């Protein structure tokens, strides 16, 4: 079919170019809606909507991560939020070594810093996943421009990998155990070393299996929640955040605080053992002599 500038040329739909080499146009009498339809037909759909089957599978896998990310967020909030109000200085146990005084005085600062990092990271990754799913939206462009240092196509590498699932399992299961310890100890579970009226040696739940399960589970949870954002398939790794100065700094802060808090809990457990032995005497000796598994660095009495 031939004609003037107002005719529609036979077109190769794969390329959106007419066989005569001219761009197709619409008749003047056609409506605006019809014109848009012709333009879409000849130009093809937006590039962002043309995804291979593999790309669509990766997008689906990344969307599956969103509920897992938010359970990780909840886990971080649980393990780093004191279940009871802060114990005043005068109510803390006074016969402790200088390091324990320092740790009790600053533990809330460390908890807030770790909680902020472990809660913000899942929200940012979820935002990047959603933005990558709808890249043409102006808000998505703002998110991707801000949070993806490399090419925006890197968001397609975010996926629910085996390494992520393993890290998530360690983080959330550790948080679940620590939360059960909160419930078992009740009002006596505090982030500071203190002895209150009515204290007794607890042997229920996890405390009847290992010595001080809350320290152990808390340490494992911190490691798992941190690895969620560093392993293959994570936003920080796949999108190049870990290679930026800001990313390296935040990872260094989280890793440093995790190591510091874990070692501090191990140190505190020995101090608590000494205090409990003085407080409960033979009752503590009897409990400490029981076979509670391989882990014996902690106690069943305090955090």
PDB file of C-alpha atoms in Angstrom:
ATOM      1  CA  UNK A   1       0.000   0.000   0.000  1.00  0.00           C
ATOM      2  CA  UNK A   2       1.367   3.385  -0.945  1.00  0.00           C
ATOM      3  CA  UNK A   3       0.323   6.890  -0.156  1.00  0.00           C
ATOM      4  CA  UNK A   4       1.353  10.284   1.116  1.00  0.00           C
ATOM      5  CA  UNK A   5       2.574  11.356   4.496  1.00  0.00           C
ATOM      6  CA  UNK A   6      -0.784  10.546   6.129  1.00  0.00           C
ATOM      7  CA  UNK A   7      -0.962   6.885   5.167  1.00  0.00           C
ATOM      8  CA  UNK A   8       0.036   3.883   7.250  1.00  0.00           C
ATOM      9  CA  UNK A   9       2.927   1.954   5.716  1.00  0.00           C
ATOM     10  CA  UNK A  10       3.300  -1.815   5.861  1.00  0.00           C
ATOM     11  CA  UNK A  11       5.484  -2.373   8.879  1.00  0.00           C
ATOM     12  CA  UNK A  12       7.905  -4.923  10.215  1.00  0.00           C
ATOM     13  CA  UNK A  13       6.380  -5.362  13.703  1.00  0.00           C
ATOM     14  CA  UNK A  14       9.596  -6.793  15.117  1.00  0.00           C
ATOM     15  CA  UNK A  15      11.450  -3.572  14.469  1.00  0.00           C
ATOM     16  CA  UNK A  16       8.650  -1.001  14.438  1.00  0.00           C
ATOM     17  CA  UNK A  17       9.928   0.384  11.093  1.00  0.00           C
ATOM     18  CA  UNK A  18       7.950   0.402   7.852  1.00  0.00           C
ATOM     19  CA  UNK A  19       9.212  -1.626   4.963  1.00  0.00           C
ATOM     20  CA  UNK A  20       9.763   1.610   3.083  1.00  0.00           C
ATOM     21  CA  UNK A  21      12.063   2.776   5.831  1.00  0.00           C
ATOM     22  CA  UNK A  22       9.684   5.489   7.060  1.00  0.00           C
ATOM     23  CA  UNK A  23       8.192   5.769  10.538  1.00  0.00           C
ATOM     24  CA  UNK A  24       4.453   4.981  10.489  1.00  0.00           C
ATOM     25  CA  UNK A  25       1.977   7.722  11.285  1.00  0.00           C
ATOM     26  CA  UNK A  26      -1.761   7.802  11.853  1.00  0.00           C
ATOM     27  CA  UNK A  27      -4.511   9.422   9.772  1.00  0.00           C
ATOM     28  CA  UNK A  28      -5.446  12.889  10.949  1.00  0.00           C
ATOM     29  CA  UNK A  29      -9.015  11.792  11.474  1.00  0.00           C
ATOM     30  CA  UNK A  30      -8.148   9.129  14.005  1.00  0.00           C
ATOM     31  CA  UNK A  31      -8.760   9.776  17.687  1.00  0.00           C
ATOM     32  CA  UNK A  32      -5.966  10.442  20.179  1.00  0.00           C
ATOM     33  CA  UNK A  33      -6.564   7.042  21.771  1.00  0.00           C
ATOM     34  CA  UNK A  34      -6.239   5.352  18.381  1.00  0.00           C
ATOM     35  CA  UNK A  35      -3.008   7.239  17.766  1.00  0.00           C
ATOM     36  CA  UNK A  36      -1.579   5.970  21.043  1.00  0.00           C
ATOM     37  CA  UNK A  37      -2.588   2.446  20.050  1.00  0.00           C
ATOM     38  CA  UNK A  38      -0.794   2.763  16.713  1.00  0.00           C
ATOM     39  CA  UNK A  39       2.307   4.195  18.350  1.00  0.00           C
ATOM     40  CA  UNK A  40       2.402   1.338  20.835  1.00  0.00           C
ATOM     41  CA  UNK A  41       1.888  -1.181  18.022  1.00  0.00           C
ATOM     42  CA  UNK A  42       4.663   0.194  15.841  1.00  0.00           C
ATOM     43  CA  UNK A  43       7.094   1.178  18.595  1.00  0.00           C
ATOM     44  CA  UNK A  44       6.532  -1.885  20.715  1.00  0.00           C
ATOM     45  CA  UNK A  45       6.035  -2.060  24.499  1.00  0.00           C
ATOM     46  CA  UNK A  46       8.399  -0.250  26.897  1.00  0.00           C
ATOM     47  CA  UNK A  47      11.801  -1.881  27.171  1.00  0.00           C
ATOM     48  CA  UNK A  48      11.274  -2.486  30.895  1.00  0.00           C
ATOM     49  CA  UNK A  49       8.262  -4.715  30.154  1.00  0.00           C
ATOM     50  CA  UNK A  50      10.152  -6.970  27.734  1.00  0.00           C
ATOM     51  CA  UNK A  51      11.538  -9.628  30.072  1.00  0.00           C
ATOM     52  CA  UNK A  52      12.781 -13.082  29.291  1.00  0.00           C
ATOM     53  CA  UNK A  53      11.382 -16.081  31.107  1.00  0.00           C
ATOM     54  CA  UNK A  54      14.534 -16.195  33.214  1.00  0.00           C
ATOM     55  CA  UNK A  55      14.158 -12.539  34.176  1.00  0.00           C
ATOM     56  CA  UNK A  56      10.553 -13.109  35.211  1.00  0.00           C
ATOM     57  CA  UNK A  57      11.630 -16.069  37.335  1.00  0.00           C
ATOM     58  CA  UNK A  58      14.264 -13.938  39.063  1.00  0.00           C
ATOM     59  CA  UNK A  59      11.685 -11.229  39.726  1.00  0.00           C
ATOM     60  CA  UNK A  60       9.340 -13.794  41.253  1.00  0.00           C
ATOM     61  CA  UNK A  61      12.137 -15.119  43.454  1.00  0.00           C
ATOM     62  CA  UNK A  62      12.983 -11.613  44.613  1.00  0.00           C
ATOM     63  CA  UNK A  63       9.339 -10.901  45.465  1.00  0.00           C
ATOM     64  CA  UNK A  64       9.286 -14.034  47.631  1.00  0.00           C
ATOM     65  CA  UNK A  65      12.057 -12.439  49.707  1.00  0.00           C
ATOM     66  CA  UNK A  66       9.891  -9.545  50.884  1.00  0.00           C
ATOM     67  CA  UNK A  67       7.946 -11.406  53.630  1.00  0.00           C
ATOM     68  CA  UNK A  68      11.178 -13.127  54.700  1.00  0.00           C
ATOM     69  CA  UNK A  69      12.943  -9.771  54.918  1.00  0.00           C
ATOM     70  CA  UNK A  70      10.242  -8.416  57.190  1.00  0.00           C
ATOM     71  CA  UNK A  71      10.375 -11.460  59.474  1.00  0.00           C
ATOM     72  CA  UNK A  72      14.107 -10.781  59.673  1.00  0.00           C
ATOM     73  CA  UNK A  73      13.335  -7.180  60.577  1.00  0.00           C
ATOM     74  CA  UNK A  74      10.992  -8.356  63.336  1.00  0.00           C
ATOM     75  CA  UNK A  75      13.653 -10.762  64.606  1.00  0.00           C
ATOM     76  CA  UNK A  76      16.206  -7.980  64.889  1.00  0.00           C
ATOM     77  CA  UNK A  77      13.738  -5.823  66.762  1.00  0.00           C
ATOM     78  CA  UNK A  78      12.917  -8.624  69.214  1.00  0.00           C
ATOM     79  CA  UNK A  79      16.446  -9.667  70.154  1.00  0.00           C
ATOM     80  CA  UNK A  80      17.661  -6.081  70.600  1.00  0.00           C
ATOM     81  CA  UNK A  81      14.709  -4.602  72.486  1.00  0.00           C
ATOM     82  CA  UNK A  82      14.827  -5.040  76.283  1.00  0.00           C
ATOM     83  CA  UNK A  83      11.698  -6.871  77.461  1.00  0.00           C
ATOM     84  CA  UNK A  84      11.813  -4.937  80.733  1.00  0.00           C
ATOM     85  CA  UNK A  85      12.582  -1.290  81.579  1.00  0.00           C
ATOM     86  CA  UNK A  86      16.188  -0.279  82.119  1.00  0.00           C
ATOM     87  CA  UNK A  87      17.452  -1.101  85.609  1.00  0.00           C
ATOM     88  CA  UNK A  88      18.589   1.994  87.472  1.00  0.00           C
ATOM     89  CA  UNK A  89      22.215   2.247  88.555  1.00  0.00           C
ATOM     90  CA  UNK A  90      21.362   1.884  92.243  1.00  0.00           C
ATOM     91  CA  UNK A  91      19.416  -1.342  91.595  1.00  0.00           C
ATOM     92  CA  UNK A  92      22.216  -3.016  89.633  1.00  0.00           C
ATOM     93  CA  UNK A  93      24.511  -5.485  91.320  1.00  0.00           C
ATOM     94  CA  UNK A  94      27.393  -3.457  92.716  1.00  0.00           C
ATOM     95  CA  UNK A  95      29.961  -6.205  93.239  1.00  0.00           C
ATOM     96  CA  UNK A  96      31.016  -6.464  89.595  1.00  0.00           C
ATOM     97  CA  UNK A  97      34.219  -5.805  87.721  1.00  0.00           C
ATOM     98  CA  UNK A  98      34.816  -2.525  85.837  1.00  0.00           C
ATOM     99  CA  UNK A  99      34.146  -4.077  82.420  1.00  0.00           C
ATOM    100  CA  UNK A 100      30.691  -5.244  83.495  1.00  0.00           C
ATOM    101  CA  UNK A 101      29.900  -1.789  84.835  1.00  0.00           C
ATOM    102  CA  UNK A 102      30.843  -0.353  81.454  1.00  0.00           C
ATOM    103  CA  UNK A 103      28.903  -2.968  79.493  1.00  0.00           C
ATOM    104  CA  UNK A 104      25.747  -2.541  81.585  1.00  0.00           C
ATOM    105  CA  UNK A 105      25.979   1.240  81.215  1.00  0.00           C
ATOM    106  CA  UNK A 106      26.385   1.131  77.420  1.00  0.00           C
ATOM    107  CA  UNK A 107      24.454  -1.983  76.370  1.00  0.00           C
ATOM    108  CA  UNK A 108      21.406   0.058  75.358  1.00  0.00           C
ATOM    109  CA  UNK A 109      23.517   2.202  73.016  1.00  0.00           C
ATOM    110  CA  UNK A 110      24.899  -0.894  71.298  1.00  0.00           C
ATOM    111  CA  UNK A 111      21.417  -2.378  71.082  1.00  0.00           C
ATOM    112  CA  UNK A 112      19.963   0.733  69.455  1.00  0.00           C
ATOM    113  CA  UNK A 113      22.764   0.878  66.873  1.00  0.00           C
ATOM    114  CA  UNK A 114      22.458  -2.796  65.953  1.00  0.00           C
ATOM    115  CA  UNK A 115      18.662  -2.633  65.928  1.00  0.00           C
ATOM    116  CA  UNK A 116      18.696   0.352  63.587  1.00  0.00           C
ATOM    117  CA  UNK A 117      20.970  -1.415  61.106  1.00  0.00           C
ATOM    118  CA  UNK A 118      19.146  -4.757  61.270  1.00  0.00           C
ATOM    119  CA  UNK A 119      15.735  -3.110  60.802  1.00  0.00           C
ATOM    120  CA  UNK A 120      16.570  -0.505  58.147  1.00  0.00           C
ATOM    121  CA  UNK A 121      18.437  -2.875  55.800  1.00  0.00           C
ATOM    122  CA  UNK A 122      15.422  -5.172  55.151  1.00  0.00           C
ATOM    123  CA  UNK A 123      13.188  -2.173  54.454  1.00  0.00           C
ATOM    124  CA  UNK A 124      15.659  -0.753  51.936  1.00  0.00           C
ATOM    125  CA  UNK A 125      16.069  -4.085  50.167  1.00  0.00           C
ATOM    126  CA  UNK A 126      12.295  -4.538  49.965  1.00  0.00           C
ATOM    127  CA  UNK A 127      11.990  -1.038  48.494  1.00  0.00           C
ATOM    128  CA  UNK A 128      14.614  -1.852  45.847  1.00  0.00           C
ATOM    129  CA  UNK A 129      12.847  -5.111  44.952  1.00  0.00           C
ATOM    130  CA  UNK A 130       9.497  -3.374  44.468  1.00  0.00           C
ATOM    131  CA  UNK A 131      11.101  -0.513  42.539  1.00  0.00           C
ATOM    132  CA  UNK A 132      12.859  -3.005  40.281  1.00  0.00           C
ATOM    133  CA  UNK A 133       9.517  -4.633  39.590  1.00  0.00           C
ATOM    134  CA  UNK A 134       8.002  -1.314  38.474  1.00  0.00           C
ATOM    135  CA  UNK A 135      11.033   0.604  37.152  1.00  0.00           C
ATOM    136  CA  UNK A 136       9.072   3.109  35.043  1.00  0.00           C
ATOM    137  CA  UNK A 137       7.307   4.705  38.013  1.00  0.00           C
ATOM    138  CA  UNK A 138       8.841   8.048  39.092  1.00  0.00           C
ATOM    139  CA  UNK A 139       9.032   6.918  42.721  1.00  0.00           C
ATOM    140  CA  UNK A 140      10.772   3.721  41.639  1.00  0.00           C
ATOM    141  CA  UNK A 141      13.313   5.739  39.699  1.00  0.00           C
ATOM    142  CA  UNK A 142      14.042   7.811  42.794  1.00  0.00           C
ATOM    143  CA  UNK A 143      14.532   4.652  44.885  1.00  0.00           C
ATOM    144  CA  UNK A 144      16.744   2.971  42.295  1.00  0.00           C
ATOM    145  CA  UNK A 145      18.836   6.074  41.701  1.00  0.00           C
ATOM    146  CA  UNK A 146      19.428   6.462  45.439  1.00  0.00           C
ATOM    147  CA  UNK A 147      19.946   2.848  46.493  1.00  0.00           C
ATOM    148  CA  UNK A 148      21.545   1.171  43.465  1.00  0.00           C
ATOM    149  CA  UNK A 149      25.095   2.461  42.843  1.00  0.00           C
ATOM    150  CA  UNK A 150      25.539   0.346  39.712  1.00  0.00           C
ATOM    151  CA  UNK A 151      23.300  -0.209  36.681  1.00  0.00           C
ATOM    152  CA  UNK A 152      19.630  -0.571  37.582  1.00  0.00           C
ATOM    153  CA  UNK A 153      19.521  -3.895  35.753  1.00  0.00           C
ATOM    154  CA  UNK A 154      21.492  -5.345  38.684  1.00  0.00           C
ATOM    155  CA  UNK A 155      18.243  -5.482  40.669  1.00  0.00           C
ATOM    156  CA  UNK A 156      17.349  -8.557  38.622  1.00  0.00           C
ATOM    157  CA  UNK A 157      20.118 -10.426  40.463  1.00  0.00           C
ATOM    158  CA  UNK A 158      18.349 -10.003  43.801  1.00  0.00           C
ATOM    159  CA  UNK A 159      16.965 -13.448  44.554  1.00  0.00           C
ATOM    160  CA  UNK A 160      15.960 -15.843  47.297  1.00  0.00           C
ATOM    161  CA  UNK A 161      19.153 -17.928  47.223  1.00  0.00           C
ATOM    162  CA  UNK A 162      20.105 -20.888  49.364  1.00  0.00           C
ATOM    163  CA  UNK A 163      22.678 -18.800  51.225  1.00  0.00           C
ATOM    164  CA  UNK A 164      20.015 -16.216  52.011  1.00  0.00           C
ATOM    165  CA  UNK A 165      17.572 -18.857  53.263  1.00  0.00           C
ATOM    166  CA  UNK A 166      20.230 -20.409  55.504  1.00  0.00           C
ATOM    167  CA  UNK A 167      21.133 -17.012  56.981  1.00  0.00           C
ATOM    168  CA  UNK A 168      17.467 -16.140  57.433  1.00  0.00           C
ATOM    169  CA  UNK A 169      16.792 -19.445  59.207  1.00  0.00           C
ATOM    170  CA  UNK A 170      19.658 -18.912  61.662  1.00  0.00           C
ATOM    171  CA  UNK A 171      18.586 -15.328  62.339  1.00  0.00           C
ATOM    172  CA  UNK A 172      14.882 -15.980  62.852  1.00  0.00           C
ATOM    173  CA  UNK A 173      15.226 -19.238  64.788  1.00  0.00           C
ATOM    174  CA  UNK A 174      17.751 -17.612  67.103  1.00  0.00           C
ATOM    175  CA  UNK A 175      15.328 -14.760  67.692  1.00  0.00           C
ATOM    176  CA  UNK A 176      12.492 -17.205  68.406  1.00  0.00           C
ATOM    177  CA  UNK A 177      14.565 -18.984  71.060  1.00  0.00           C
ATOM    178  CA  UNK A 178      15.593 -15.698  72.670  1.00  0.00           C
ATOM    179  CA  UNK A 179      11.972 -14.534  72.738  1.00  0.00           C
ATOM    180  CA  UNK A 180      10.993 -17.758  74.532  1.00  0.00           C
ATOM    181  CA  UNK A 181      13.702 -16.974  77.079  1.00  0.00           C
ATOM    182  CA  UNK A 182      12.054 -13.588  77.621  1.00  0.00           C
ATOM    183  CA  UNK A 183       8.783 -15.353  78.349  1.00  0.00           C
ATOM    184  CA  UNK A 184      10.361 -17.887  80.692  1.00  0.00           C
ATOM    185  CA  UNK A 185      12.235 -15.288  82.754  1.00  0.00           C
ATOM    186  CA  UNK A 186       9.401 -12.776  82.789  1.00  0.00           C
ATOM    187  CA  UNK A 187      10.096  -9.594  84.752  1.00  0.00           C
ATOM    188  CA  UNK A 188      13.563 -10.835  85.779  1.00  0.00           C
ATOM    189  CA  UNK A 189      14.962 -10.696  82.228  1.00  0.00           C
ATOM    190  CA  UNK A 190      16.946  -7.462  82.015  1.00  0.00           C
ATOM    191  CA  UNK A 191      19.856  -6.195  79.959  1.00  0.00           C
ATOM    192  CA  UNK A 192      21.795  -5.280  83.124  1.00  0.00           C
ATOM    193  CA  UNK A 193      23.195  -7.505  85.867  1.00  0.00           C
ATOM    194  CA  UNK A 194      20.800  -7.131  88.778  1.00  0.00           C
ATOM    195  CA  UNK A 195      19.370  -9.248  91.571  1.00  0.00           C
ATOM    196  CA  UNK A 196      15.750  -8.561  92.463  1.00  0.00           C
ATOM    197  CA  UNK A 197      13.377  -9.770  95.123  1.00  0.00           C
ATOM    198  CA  UNK A 198      12.058 -13.225  94.349  1.00  0.00           C
ATOM    199  CA  UNK A 199      14.909 -14.238  92.070  1.00  0.00           C
ATOM    200  CA  UNK A 200      15.493 -17.950  91.712  1.00  0.00           C
ATOM    201  CA  UNK A 201      17.374 -20.344  89.475  1.00  0.00           C
ATOM    202  CA  UNK A 202      15.215 -21.088  86.441  1.00  0.00           C
ATOM    203  CA  UNK A 203      15.302 -24.567  84.949  1.00  0.00           C
ATOM    204  CA  UNK A 204      12.251 -24.438  82.679  1.00  0.00           C
ATOM    205  CA  UNK A 205      12.178 -24.411  78.887  1.00  0.00           C
ATOM    206  CA  UNK A 206      15.495 -23.855  77.166  1.00  0.00           C
ATOM    207  CA  UNK A 207      17.149 -23.235  80.529  1.00  0.00           C
ATOM    208  CA  UNK A 208      16.778 -26.935  81.251  1.00  0.00           C
ATOM    209  CA  UNK A 209      18.684 -27.818  78.075  1.00  0.00           C
ATOM    210  CA  UNK A 210      21.640 -25.414  77.921  1.00  0.00           C
ATOM    211  CA  UNK A 211      23.152 -22.888  80.268  1.00  0.00           C
ATOM    212  CA  UNK A 212      21.875 -19.473  79.341  1.00  0.00           C
ATOM    213  CA  UNK A 213      20.241 -20.030  75.938  1.00  0.00           C
ATOM    214  CA  UNK A 214      19.425 -16.347  75.402  1.00  0.00           C
ATOM    215  CA  UNK A 215      23.088 -15.377  75.002  1.00  0.00           C
ATOM    216  CA  UNK A 216      23.727 -18.232  72.589  1.00  0.00           C
ATOM    217  CA  UNK A 217      20.600 -17.702  70.505  1.00  0.00           C
ATOM    218  CA  UNK A 218      21.109 -13.943  70.474  1.00  0.00           C
ATOM    219  CA  UNK A 219      24.645 -14.275  69.116  1.00  0.00           C
ATOM    220  CA  UNK A 220      23.560 -16.700  66.390  1.00  0.00           C
ATOM    221  CA  UNK A 221      20.663 -14.440  65.470  1.00  0.00           C
ATOM    222  CA  UNK A 222      22.907 -11.388  65.096  1.00  0.00           C
ATOM    223  CA  UNK A 223      25.222 -13.295  62.765  1.00  0.00           C
ATOM    224  CA  UNK A 224      22.382 -14.732  60.679  1.00  0.00           C
ATOM    225  CA  UNK A 225      20.563 -11.421  60.316  1.00  0.00           C
ATOM    226  CA  UNK A 226      23.772  -9.744  59.228  1.00  0.00           C
ATOM    227  CA  UNK A 227      24.654 -12.398  56.650  1.00  0.00           C
ATOM    228  CA  UNK A 228      21.206 -12.032  55.069  1.00  0.00           C
ATOM    229  CA  UNK A 229      22.438  -8.774  53.553  1.00  0.00           C
ATOM    230  CA  UNK A 230      25.923  -9.911  52.536  1.00  0.00           C
ATOM    231  CA  UNK A 231      25.419 -13.265  50.803  1.00  0.00           C
ATOM    232  CA  UNK A 232      24.733 -13.938  47.118  1.00  0.00           C
ATOM    233  CA  UNK A 233      21.314 -12.708  46.036  1.00  0.00           C
ATOM    234  CA  UNK A 234      21.196  -9.827  48.509  1.00  0.00           C
ATOM    235  CA  UNK A 235      20.643  -6.213  47.490  1.00  0.00           C
ATOM    236  CA  UNK A 236      23.840  -4.973  49.129  1.00  0.00           C
ATOM    237  CA  UNK A 237      25.997  -7.530  47.348  1.00  0.00           C
ATOM    238  CA  UNK A 238      24.345  -7.765  43.943  1.00  0.00           C
ATOM    239  CA  UNK A 239      23.773  -4.032  43.456  1.00  0.00           C
ATOM    240  CA  UNK A 240      27.276  -2.982  44.481  1.00  0.00           C
ATOM    241  CA  UNK A 241      26.424  -1.391  47.832  1.00  0.00           C
ATOM    242  CA  UNK A 242      29.128  -3.414  49.582  1.00  0.00           C
ATOM    243  CA  UNK A 243      31.737  -1.821  47.324  1.00  0.00           C
ATOM    244  CA  UNK A 244      30.816   1.750  48.282  1.00  0.00           C
ATOM    245  CA  UNK A 245      32.444   3.633  51.193  1.00  0.00           C
ATOM    246  CA  UNK A 246      29.076   3.952  52.938  1.00  0.00           C
ATOM    247  CA  UNK A 247      28.338   0.258  52.521  1.00  0.00           C
ATOM    248  CA  UNK A 248      31.752  -0.772  53.824  1.00  0.00           C
ATOM    249  CA  UNK A 249      31.380   1.548  56.812  1.00  0.00           C
ATOM    250  CA  UNK A 250      27.944   0.216  57.775  1.00  0.00           C
ATOM    251  CA  UNK A 251      29.064  -3.392  57.403  1.00  0.00           C
ATOM    252  CA  UNK A 252      32.123  -2.651  59.523  1.00  0.00           C
ATOM    253  CA  UNK A 253      29.989  -1.086  62.256  1.00  0.00           C
ATOM    254  CA  UNK A 254      27.559  -4.009  62.329  1.00  0.00           C
ATOM    255  CA  UNK A 255      30.295  -6.648  62.283  1.00  0.00           C
ATOM    256  CA  UNK A 256      32.340  -4.834  64.928  1.00  0.00           C
ATOM    257  CA  UNK A 257      29.377  -4.409  67.274  1.00  0.00           C
ATOM    258  CA  UNK A 258      28.327  -8.032  66.769  1.00  0.00           C
ATOM    259  CA  UNK A 259      31.778  -9.308  67.730  1.00  0.00           C
ATOM    260  CA  UNK A 260      31.998  -6.901  70.667  1.00  0.00           C
ATOM    261  CA  UNK A 261      28.560  -7.798  72.053  1.00  0.00           C
ATOM    262  CA  UNK A 262      29.144 -11.540  71.630  1.00  0.00           C
ATOM    263  CA  UNK A 263      32.495 -11.438  73.445  1.00  0.00           C
ATOM    264  CA  UNK A 264      30.994  -9.202  76.125  1.00  0.00           C
ATOM    265  CA  UNK A 265      28.189 -11.690  76.748  1.00  0.00           C
ATOM    266  CA  UNK A 266      30.727 -14.490  77.103  1.00  0.00           C
ATOM    267  CA  UNK A 267      32.688 -12.378  79.590  1.00  0.00           C
ATOM    268  CA  UNK A 268      29.529 -11.446  81.469  1.00  0.00           C
ATOM    269  CA  UNK A 269      28.514 -15.091  81.835  1.00  0.00           C
ATOM    270  CA  UNK A 270      31.600 -15.805  83.955  1.00  0.00           C
ATOM    271  CA  UNK A 271      30.866 -12.778  86.108  1.00  0.00           C
ATOM    272  CA  UNK A 272      27.284 -13.902  86.571  1.00  0.00           C
ATOM    273  CA  UNK A 273      28.382 -17.410  87.491  1.00  0.00           C
ATOM    274  CA  UNK A 274      30.433 -15.948  90.312  1.00  0.00           C
ATOM    275  CA  UNK A 275      27.543 -13.790  91.552  1.00  0.00           C
ATOM    276  CA  UNK A 276      25.048 -16.652  91.363  1.00  0.00           C
ATOM    277  CA  UNK A 277      27.345 -18.949  93.279  1.00  0.00           C
ATOM    278  CA  UNK A 278      27.611 -16.357  96.050  1.00  0.00           C
ATOM    279  CA  UNK A 279      23.845 -15.772  96.039  1.00  0.00           C
ATOM    280  CA  UNK A 280      22.526 -19.353  95.862  1.00  0.00           C
ATOM    281  CA  UNK A 281      25.426 -21.486  97.106  1.00  0.00           C
ATOM    282  CA  UNK A 282      24.649 -25.208  96.980  1.00  0.00           C
ATOM    283  CA  UNK A 283      21.553 -24.672  94.833  1.00  0.00           C
ATOM    284  CA  UNK A 284      23.717 -23.139  92.144  1.00  0.00           C
ATOM    285  CA  UNK A 285      26.400 -25.812  92.525  1.00  0.00           C
ATOM    286  CA  UNK A 286      23.766 -28.502  92.023  1.00  0.00           C
ATOM    287  CA  UNK A 287      22.420 -26.867  88.898  1.00  0.00           C
ATOM    288  CA  UNK A 288      25.858 -26.073  87.476  1.00  0.00           C
ATOM    289  CA  UNK A 289      26.889 -29.697  87.951  1.00  0.00           C
ATOM    290  CA  UNK A 290      24.110 -30.990  85.705  1.00  0.00           C
ATOM    291  CA  UNK A 291      24.870 -32.140  82.175  1.00  0.00           C
ATOM    292  CA  UNK A 292      23.302 -29.404  80.064  1.00  0.00           C
ATOM    293  CA  UNK A 293      25.086 -30.119  76.834  1.00  0.00           C
ATOM    294  CA  UNK A 294      28.313 -28.829  75.399  1.00  0.00           C
ATOM    295  CA  UNK A 295      27.634 -25.139  75.946  1.00  0.00           C
ATOM    296  CA  UNK A 296      28.467 -24.167  79.528  1.00  0.00           C
ATOM    297  CA  UNK A 297      29.708 -20.594  79.294  1.00  0.00           C
ATOM    298  CA  UNK A 298      26.411 -19.066  80.435  1.00  0.00           C
ATOM    299  CA  UNK A 299      23.889 -19.356  83.222  1.00  0.00           C
ATOM    300  CA  UNK A 300      20.102 -19.808  83.510  1.00  0.00           C
ATOM    301  CA  UNK A 301      19.510 -16.873  85.796  1.00  0.00           C
ATOM    302  CA  UNK A 302      20.109 -13.663  83.911  1.00  0.00           C
ATOM    303  CA  UNK A 303      19.546 -12.492  80.350  1.00  0.00           C
TER     304      UNK A 303
END
